[in-house]
mmCIF file of C-alpha atoms in Angstrom:
data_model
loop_
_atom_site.group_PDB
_atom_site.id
_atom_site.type_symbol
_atom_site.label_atom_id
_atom_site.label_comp_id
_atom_site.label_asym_id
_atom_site.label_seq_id
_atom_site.Cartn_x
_atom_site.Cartn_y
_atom_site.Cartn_z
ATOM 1 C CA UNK G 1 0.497 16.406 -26.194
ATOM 2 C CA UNK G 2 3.124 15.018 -23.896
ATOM 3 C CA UNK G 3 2.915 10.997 -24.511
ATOM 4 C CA UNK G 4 4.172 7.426 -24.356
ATOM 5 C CA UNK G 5 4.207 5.960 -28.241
ATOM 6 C CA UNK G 6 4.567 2.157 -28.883
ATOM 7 C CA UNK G 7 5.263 1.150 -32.331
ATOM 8 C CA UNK G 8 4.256 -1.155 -34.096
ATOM 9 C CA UNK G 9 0.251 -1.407 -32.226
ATOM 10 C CA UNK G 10 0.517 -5.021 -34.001
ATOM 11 C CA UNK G 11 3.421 -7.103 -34.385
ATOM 12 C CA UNK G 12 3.487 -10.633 -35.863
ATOM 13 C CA UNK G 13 6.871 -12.870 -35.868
ATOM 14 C CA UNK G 14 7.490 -16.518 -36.645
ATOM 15 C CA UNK G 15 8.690 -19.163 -33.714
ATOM 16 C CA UNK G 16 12.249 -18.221 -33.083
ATOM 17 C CA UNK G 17 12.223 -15.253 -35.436
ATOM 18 C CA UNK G 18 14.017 -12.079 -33.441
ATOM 19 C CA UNK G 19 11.854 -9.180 -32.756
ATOM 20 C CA UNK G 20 12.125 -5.608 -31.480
ATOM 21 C CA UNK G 21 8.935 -3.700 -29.962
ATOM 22 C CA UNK G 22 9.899 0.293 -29.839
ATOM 23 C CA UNK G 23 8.587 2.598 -26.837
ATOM 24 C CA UNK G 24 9.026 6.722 -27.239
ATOM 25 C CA UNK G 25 8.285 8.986 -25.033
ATOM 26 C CA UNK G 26 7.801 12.776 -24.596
ATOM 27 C CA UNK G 27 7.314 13.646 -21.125
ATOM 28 C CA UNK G 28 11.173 13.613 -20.839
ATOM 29 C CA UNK G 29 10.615 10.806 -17.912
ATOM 30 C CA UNK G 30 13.989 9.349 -16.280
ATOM 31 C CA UNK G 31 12.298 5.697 -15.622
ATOM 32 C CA UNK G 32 10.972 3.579 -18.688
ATOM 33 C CA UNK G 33 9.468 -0.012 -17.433
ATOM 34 C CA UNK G 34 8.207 -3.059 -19.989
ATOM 35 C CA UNK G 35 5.291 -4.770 -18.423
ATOM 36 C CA UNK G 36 4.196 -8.589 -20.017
ATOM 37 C CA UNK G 37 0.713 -8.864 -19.948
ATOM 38 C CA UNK G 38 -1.035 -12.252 -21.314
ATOM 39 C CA UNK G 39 -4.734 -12.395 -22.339
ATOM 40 C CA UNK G 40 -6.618 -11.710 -18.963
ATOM 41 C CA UNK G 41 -3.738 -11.376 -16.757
ATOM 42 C CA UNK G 42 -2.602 -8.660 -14.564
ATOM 43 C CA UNK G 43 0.640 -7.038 -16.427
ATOM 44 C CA UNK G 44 3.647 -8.476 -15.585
ATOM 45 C CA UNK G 45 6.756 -6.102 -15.232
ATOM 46 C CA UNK G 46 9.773 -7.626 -16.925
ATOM 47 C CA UNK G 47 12.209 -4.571 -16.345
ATOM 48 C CA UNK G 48 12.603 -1.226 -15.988
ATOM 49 C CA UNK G 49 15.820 1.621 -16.956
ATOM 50 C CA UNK G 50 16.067 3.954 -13.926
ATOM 51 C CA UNK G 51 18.259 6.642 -16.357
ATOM 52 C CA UNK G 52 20.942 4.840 -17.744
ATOM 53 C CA UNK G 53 20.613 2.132 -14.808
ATOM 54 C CA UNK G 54 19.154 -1.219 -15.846
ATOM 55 C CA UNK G 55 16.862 -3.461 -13.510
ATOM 56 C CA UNK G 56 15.596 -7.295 -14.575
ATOM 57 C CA UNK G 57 13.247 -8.655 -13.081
ATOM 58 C CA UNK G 58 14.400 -12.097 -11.344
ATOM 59 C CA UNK G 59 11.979 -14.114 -13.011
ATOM 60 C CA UNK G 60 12.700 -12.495 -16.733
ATOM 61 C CA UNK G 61 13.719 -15.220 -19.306
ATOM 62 C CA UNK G 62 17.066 -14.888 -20.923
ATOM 63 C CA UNK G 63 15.261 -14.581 -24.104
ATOM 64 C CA UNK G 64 13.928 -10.716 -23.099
ATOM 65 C CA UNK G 65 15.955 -7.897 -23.414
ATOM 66 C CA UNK G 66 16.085 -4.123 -23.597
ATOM 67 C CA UNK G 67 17.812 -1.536 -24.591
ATOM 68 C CA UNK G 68 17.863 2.193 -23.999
ATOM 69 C CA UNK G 69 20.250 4.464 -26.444
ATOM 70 C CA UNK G 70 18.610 7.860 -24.864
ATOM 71 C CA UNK G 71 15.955 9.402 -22.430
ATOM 72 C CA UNK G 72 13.382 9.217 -25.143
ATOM 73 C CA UNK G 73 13.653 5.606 -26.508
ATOM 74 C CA UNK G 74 13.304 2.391 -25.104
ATOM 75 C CA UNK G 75 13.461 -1.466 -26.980
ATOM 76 C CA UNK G 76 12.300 -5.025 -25.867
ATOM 77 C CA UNK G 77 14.046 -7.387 -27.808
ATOM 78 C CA UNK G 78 12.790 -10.673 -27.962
ATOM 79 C CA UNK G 79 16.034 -12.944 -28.937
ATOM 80 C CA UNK G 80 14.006 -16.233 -30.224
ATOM 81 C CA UNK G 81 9.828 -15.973 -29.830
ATOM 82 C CA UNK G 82 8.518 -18.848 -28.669
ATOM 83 C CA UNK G 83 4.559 -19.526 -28.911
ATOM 84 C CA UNK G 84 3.928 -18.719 -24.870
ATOM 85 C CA UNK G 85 5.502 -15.270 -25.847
ATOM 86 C CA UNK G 86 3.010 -14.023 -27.511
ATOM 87 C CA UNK G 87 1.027 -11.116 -24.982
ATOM 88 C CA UNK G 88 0.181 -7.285 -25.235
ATOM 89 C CA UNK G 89 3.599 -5.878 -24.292
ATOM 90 C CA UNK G 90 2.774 -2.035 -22.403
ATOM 91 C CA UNK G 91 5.668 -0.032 -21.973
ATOM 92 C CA UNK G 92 5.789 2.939 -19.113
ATOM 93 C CA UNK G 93 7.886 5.641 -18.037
ATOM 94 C CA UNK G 94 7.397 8.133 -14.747
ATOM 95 C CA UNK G 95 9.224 10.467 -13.278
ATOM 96 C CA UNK G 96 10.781 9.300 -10.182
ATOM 97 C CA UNK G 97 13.513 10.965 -8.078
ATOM 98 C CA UNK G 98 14.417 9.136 -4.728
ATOM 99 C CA UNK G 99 13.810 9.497 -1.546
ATOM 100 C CA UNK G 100 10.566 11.463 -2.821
ATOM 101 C CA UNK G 101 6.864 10.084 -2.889
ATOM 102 C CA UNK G 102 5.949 7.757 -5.705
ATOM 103 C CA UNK G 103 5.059 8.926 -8.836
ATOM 104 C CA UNK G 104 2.053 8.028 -11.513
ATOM 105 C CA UNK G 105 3.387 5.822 -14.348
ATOM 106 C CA UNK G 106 2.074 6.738 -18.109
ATOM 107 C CA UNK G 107 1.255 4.011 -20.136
ATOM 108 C CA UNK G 108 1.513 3.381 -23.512
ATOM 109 C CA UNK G 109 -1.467 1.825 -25.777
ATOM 110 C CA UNK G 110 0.676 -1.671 -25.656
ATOM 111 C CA UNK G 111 2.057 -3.696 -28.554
ATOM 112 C CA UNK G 112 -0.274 -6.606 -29.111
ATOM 113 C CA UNK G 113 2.598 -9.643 -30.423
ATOM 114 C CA UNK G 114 1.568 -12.524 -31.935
ATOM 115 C CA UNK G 115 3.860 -15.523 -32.628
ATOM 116 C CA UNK G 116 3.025 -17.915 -35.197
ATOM 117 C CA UNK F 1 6.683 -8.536 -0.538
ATOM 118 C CA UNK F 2 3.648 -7.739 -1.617
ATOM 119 C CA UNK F 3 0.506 -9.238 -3.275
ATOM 120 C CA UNK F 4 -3.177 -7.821 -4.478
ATOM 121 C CA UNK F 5 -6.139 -9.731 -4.422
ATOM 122 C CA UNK F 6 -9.186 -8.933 -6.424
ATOM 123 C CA UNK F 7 -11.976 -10.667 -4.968
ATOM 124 C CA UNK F 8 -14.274 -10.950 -8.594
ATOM 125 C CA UNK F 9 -12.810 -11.818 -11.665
ATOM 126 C CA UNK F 10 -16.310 -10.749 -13.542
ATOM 127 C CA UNK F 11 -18.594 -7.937 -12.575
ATOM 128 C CA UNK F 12 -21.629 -6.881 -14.781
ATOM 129 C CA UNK F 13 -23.922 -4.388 -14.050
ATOM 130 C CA UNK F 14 -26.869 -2.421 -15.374
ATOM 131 C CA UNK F 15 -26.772 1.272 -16.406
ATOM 132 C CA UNK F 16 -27.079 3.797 -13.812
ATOM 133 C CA UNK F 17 -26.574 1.189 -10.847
ATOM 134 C CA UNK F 18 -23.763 1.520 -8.345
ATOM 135 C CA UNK F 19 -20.554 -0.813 -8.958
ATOM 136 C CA UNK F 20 -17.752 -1.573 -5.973
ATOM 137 C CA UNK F 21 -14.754 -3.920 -7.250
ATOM 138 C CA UNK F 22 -12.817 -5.487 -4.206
ATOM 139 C CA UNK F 23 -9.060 -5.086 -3.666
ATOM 140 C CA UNK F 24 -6.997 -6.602 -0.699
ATOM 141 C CA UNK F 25 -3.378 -6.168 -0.604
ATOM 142 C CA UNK F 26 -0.920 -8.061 1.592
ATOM 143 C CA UNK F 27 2.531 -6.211 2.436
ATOM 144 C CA UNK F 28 4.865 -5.755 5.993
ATOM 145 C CA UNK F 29 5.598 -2.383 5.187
ATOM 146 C CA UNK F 30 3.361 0.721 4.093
ATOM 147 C CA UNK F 31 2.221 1.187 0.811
ATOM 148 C CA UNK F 32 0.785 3.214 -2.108
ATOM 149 C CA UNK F 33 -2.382 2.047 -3.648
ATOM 150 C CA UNK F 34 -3.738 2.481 -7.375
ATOM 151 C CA UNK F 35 -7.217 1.620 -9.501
ATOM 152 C CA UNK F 36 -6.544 1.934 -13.351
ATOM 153 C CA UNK F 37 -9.063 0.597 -16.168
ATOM 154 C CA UNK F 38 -7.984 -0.695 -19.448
ATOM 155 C CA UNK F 39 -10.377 -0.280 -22.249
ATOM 156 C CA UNK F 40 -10.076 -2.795 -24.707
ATOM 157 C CA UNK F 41 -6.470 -3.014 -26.752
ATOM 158 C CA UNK F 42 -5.233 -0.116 -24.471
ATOM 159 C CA UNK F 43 -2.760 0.697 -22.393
ATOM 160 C CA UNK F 44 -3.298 1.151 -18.530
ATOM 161 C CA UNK F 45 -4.964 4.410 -17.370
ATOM 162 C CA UNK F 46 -4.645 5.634 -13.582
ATOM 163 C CA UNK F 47 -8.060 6.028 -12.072
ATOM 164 C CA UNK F 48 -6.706 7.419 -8.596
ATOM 165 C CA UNK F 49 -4.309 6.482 -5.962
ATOM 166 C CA UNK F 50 -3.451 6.549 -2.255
ATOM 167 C CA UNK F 51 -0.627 8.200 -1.007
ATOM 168 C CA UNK F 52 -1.366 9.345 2.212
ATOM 169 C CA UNK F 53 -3.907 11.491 3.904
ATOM 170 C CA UNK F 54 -7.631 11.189 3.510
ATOM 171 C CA UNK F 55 -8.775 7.429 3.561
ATOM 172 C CA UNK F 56 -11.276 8.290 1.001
ATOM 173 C CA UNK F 57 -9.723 9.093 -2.408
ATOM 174 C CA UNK F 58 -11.898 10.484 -5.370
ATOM 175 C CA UNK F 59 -10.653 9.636 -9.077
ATOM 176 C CA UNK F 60 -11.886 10.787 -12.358
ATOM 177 C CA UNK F 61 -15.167 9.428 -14.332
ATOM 178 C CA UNK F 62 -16.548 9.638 -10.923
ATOM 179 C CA UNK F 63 -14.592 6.779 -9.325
ATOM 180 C CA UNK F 64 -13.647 6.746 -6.101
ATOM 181 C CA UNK F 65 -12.389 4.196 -3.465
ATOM 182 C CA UNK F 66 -11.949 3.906 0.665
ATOM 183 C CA UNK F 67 -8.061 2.561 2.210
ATOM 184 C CA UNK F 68 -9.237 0.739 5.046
ATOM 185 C CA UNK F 69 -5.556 -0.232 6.751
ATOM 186 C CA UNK F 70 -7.382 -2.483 9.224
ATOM 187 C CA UNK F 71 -8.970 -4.793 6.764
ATOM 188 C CA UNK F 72 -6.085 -3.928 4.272
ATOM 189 C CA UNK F 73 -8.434 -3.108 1.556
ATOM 190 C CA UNK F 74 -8.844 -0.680 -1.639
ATOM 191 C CA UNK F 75 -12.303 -0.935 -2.951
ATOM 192 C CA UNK F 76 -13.264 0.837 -6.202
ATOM 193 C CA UNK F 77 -17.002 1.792 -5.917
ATOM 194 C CA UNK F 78 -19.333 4.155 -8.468
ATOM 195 C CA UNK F 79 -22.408 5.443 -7.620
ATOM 196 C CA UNK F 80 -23.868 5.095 -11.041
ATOM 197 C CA UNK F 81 -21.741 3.500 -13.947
ATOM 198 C CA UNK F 82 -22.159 4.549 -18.024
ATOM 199 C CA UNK F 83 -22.030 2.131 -20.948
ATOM 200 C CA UNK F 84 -18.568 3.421 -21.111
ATOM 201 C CA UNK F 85 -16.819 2.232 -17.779
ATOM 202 C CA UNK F 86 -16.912 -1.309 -19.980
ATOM 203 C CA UNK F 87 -13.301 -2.214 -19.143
ATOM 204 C CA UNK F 88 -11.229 -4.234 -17.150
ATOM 205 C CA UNK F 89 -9.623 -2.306 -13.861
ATOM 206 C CA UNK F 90 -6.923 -3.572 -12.101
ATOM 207 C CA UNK F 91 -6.069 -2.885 -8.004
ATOM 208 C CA UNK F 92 -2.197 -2.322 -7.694
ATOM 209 C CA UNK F 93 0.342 -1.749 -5.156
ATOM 210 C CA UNK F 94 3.428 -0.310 -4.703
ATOM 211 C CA UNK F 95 6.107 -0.595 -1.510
ATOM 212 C CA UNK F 96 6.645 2.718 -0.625
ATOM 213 C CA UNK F 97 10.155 2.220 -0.624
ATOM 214 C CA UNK F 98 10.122 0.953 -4.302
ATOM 215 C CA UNK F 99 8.569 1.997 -7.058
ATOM 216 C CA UNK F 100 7.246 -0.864 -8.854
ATOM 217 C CA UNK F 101 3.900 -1.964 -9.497
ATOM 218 C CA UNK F 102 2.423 -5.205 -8.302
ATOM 219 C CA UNK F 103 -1.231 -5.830 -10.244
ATOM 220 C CA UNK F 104 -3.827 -7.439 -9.470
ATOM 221 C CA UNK F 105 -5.478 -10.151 -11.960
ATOM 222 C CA UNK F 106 -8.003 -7.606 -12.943
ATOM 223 C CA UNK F 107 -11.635 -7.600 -13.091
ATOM 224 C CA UNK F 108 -13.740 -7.340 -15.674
ATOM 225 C CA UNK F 109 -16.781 -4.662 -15.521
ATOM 226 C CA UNK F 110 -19.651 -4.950 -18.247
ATOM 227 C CA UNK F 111 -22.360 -2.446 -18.112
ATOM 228 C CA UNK F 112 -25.483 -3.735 -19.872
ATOM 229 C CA UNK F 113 -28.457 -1.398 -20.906
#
């Protein structure tokens, strides 16, 4: 089955300790978004790759960023973790061409990150 | 800009009784409108959406919800709601001439026996 794949489910990193949360995806989608969501809060969109075209957020820290070698993968690398970091990080991709009506964003099952 | 309101951060309910979850948006221009649920350490799941058309949109698991453009509302009702619609749904929005997502803070349905 066509799917969005976030690896690891659980990730745990010290204070200040880089880390790297992986998104796949096989529904060959040409937009890939990271959403932020902390424990009963809406999700919070950090950025998003529109093909090769990268899009922060204005209120993104320095400390988040993303990378996106190919359609199928997309990174959020967290440069130094800091205890407010930790969240469920969902990643997303749809298939969006513009000028045409908005299309349904998949979501992955989320990386849960925990910063000690 | 624009903004979602969900009117009840908590919502519990008995098996088999009807369930309607608020939504209010805010926005200058026209939008799109989404429900999704969340079942515990998921990912997001779309419900149903408003593009255009018929005010009255039906989802799956027997969801459905009214735009009302006057009262710029999105409720999310069910007739009669299963142990299983335990989960938190969240009311979004999108600018139609954007594509992003703007949540809601969610709200949190228990269904009790």
């Amino acid at each position: 089955d066509a799917m969005v794949i976030q690896n690891p489910r659980y990730q745990v990193t010290q204070f200040g300790k880089p880390v790297t949360l992986s998104c796949s995806q096989t529904l060959n989608h040409n937009v890939m978004y990271w959403y932020q969501q902390k424990s009963s809060q809406a999700p919070k969109l950090l950025f998003h790759y529109y093909d090769k075209d990268f899009n922060n957020e204005a209120d993104t820290p320095d400390n988040f960023q993303s990378r996106r070698p190919n359609t199928s993968f997309c990174f959020l690398d967290i440069r130094s973790p800091g205890l407010g970091d930790a969240a469920m990080y969902l990643c997303a991709t749809s298939r969006d061409i513009r000028g045409l009506p908005y299309n349904e964003q998949f979501f992955g099952p989320g990386t849960r990150l925990t910063v000690l | 800009a624009q903004s979602v309101t969900q009117l009840d951060s908590q919502v519990p309910v008995f098996e088999e009784a009807p369930v309607e979850l608020r939504c209010n948006y805010s926005s200058s221009v026209s939008v799109y409108l989404f429900w999704h649920v969340q079942y515990p350490n998921q990912g997001l799941q779309l419900l149903l959406k408003y593009l255009s058309g018929s005010t009255l949109v039906k989802g799956i698991n027997g969801f459905e919800a009214e735009f009302n453009k006057s009262q710029t509302s999105f409720h999310l009702r069910k007739p009669s709601v299963h142990i299983s619609d335990t989960a938190e749904y969240f009311c979004a929005v999108s600018d139609r001439a954007d594509y992003k997502l703007s949540f809601g803070a969610g709200t949190t349905v228990t269904v009790r026996a």
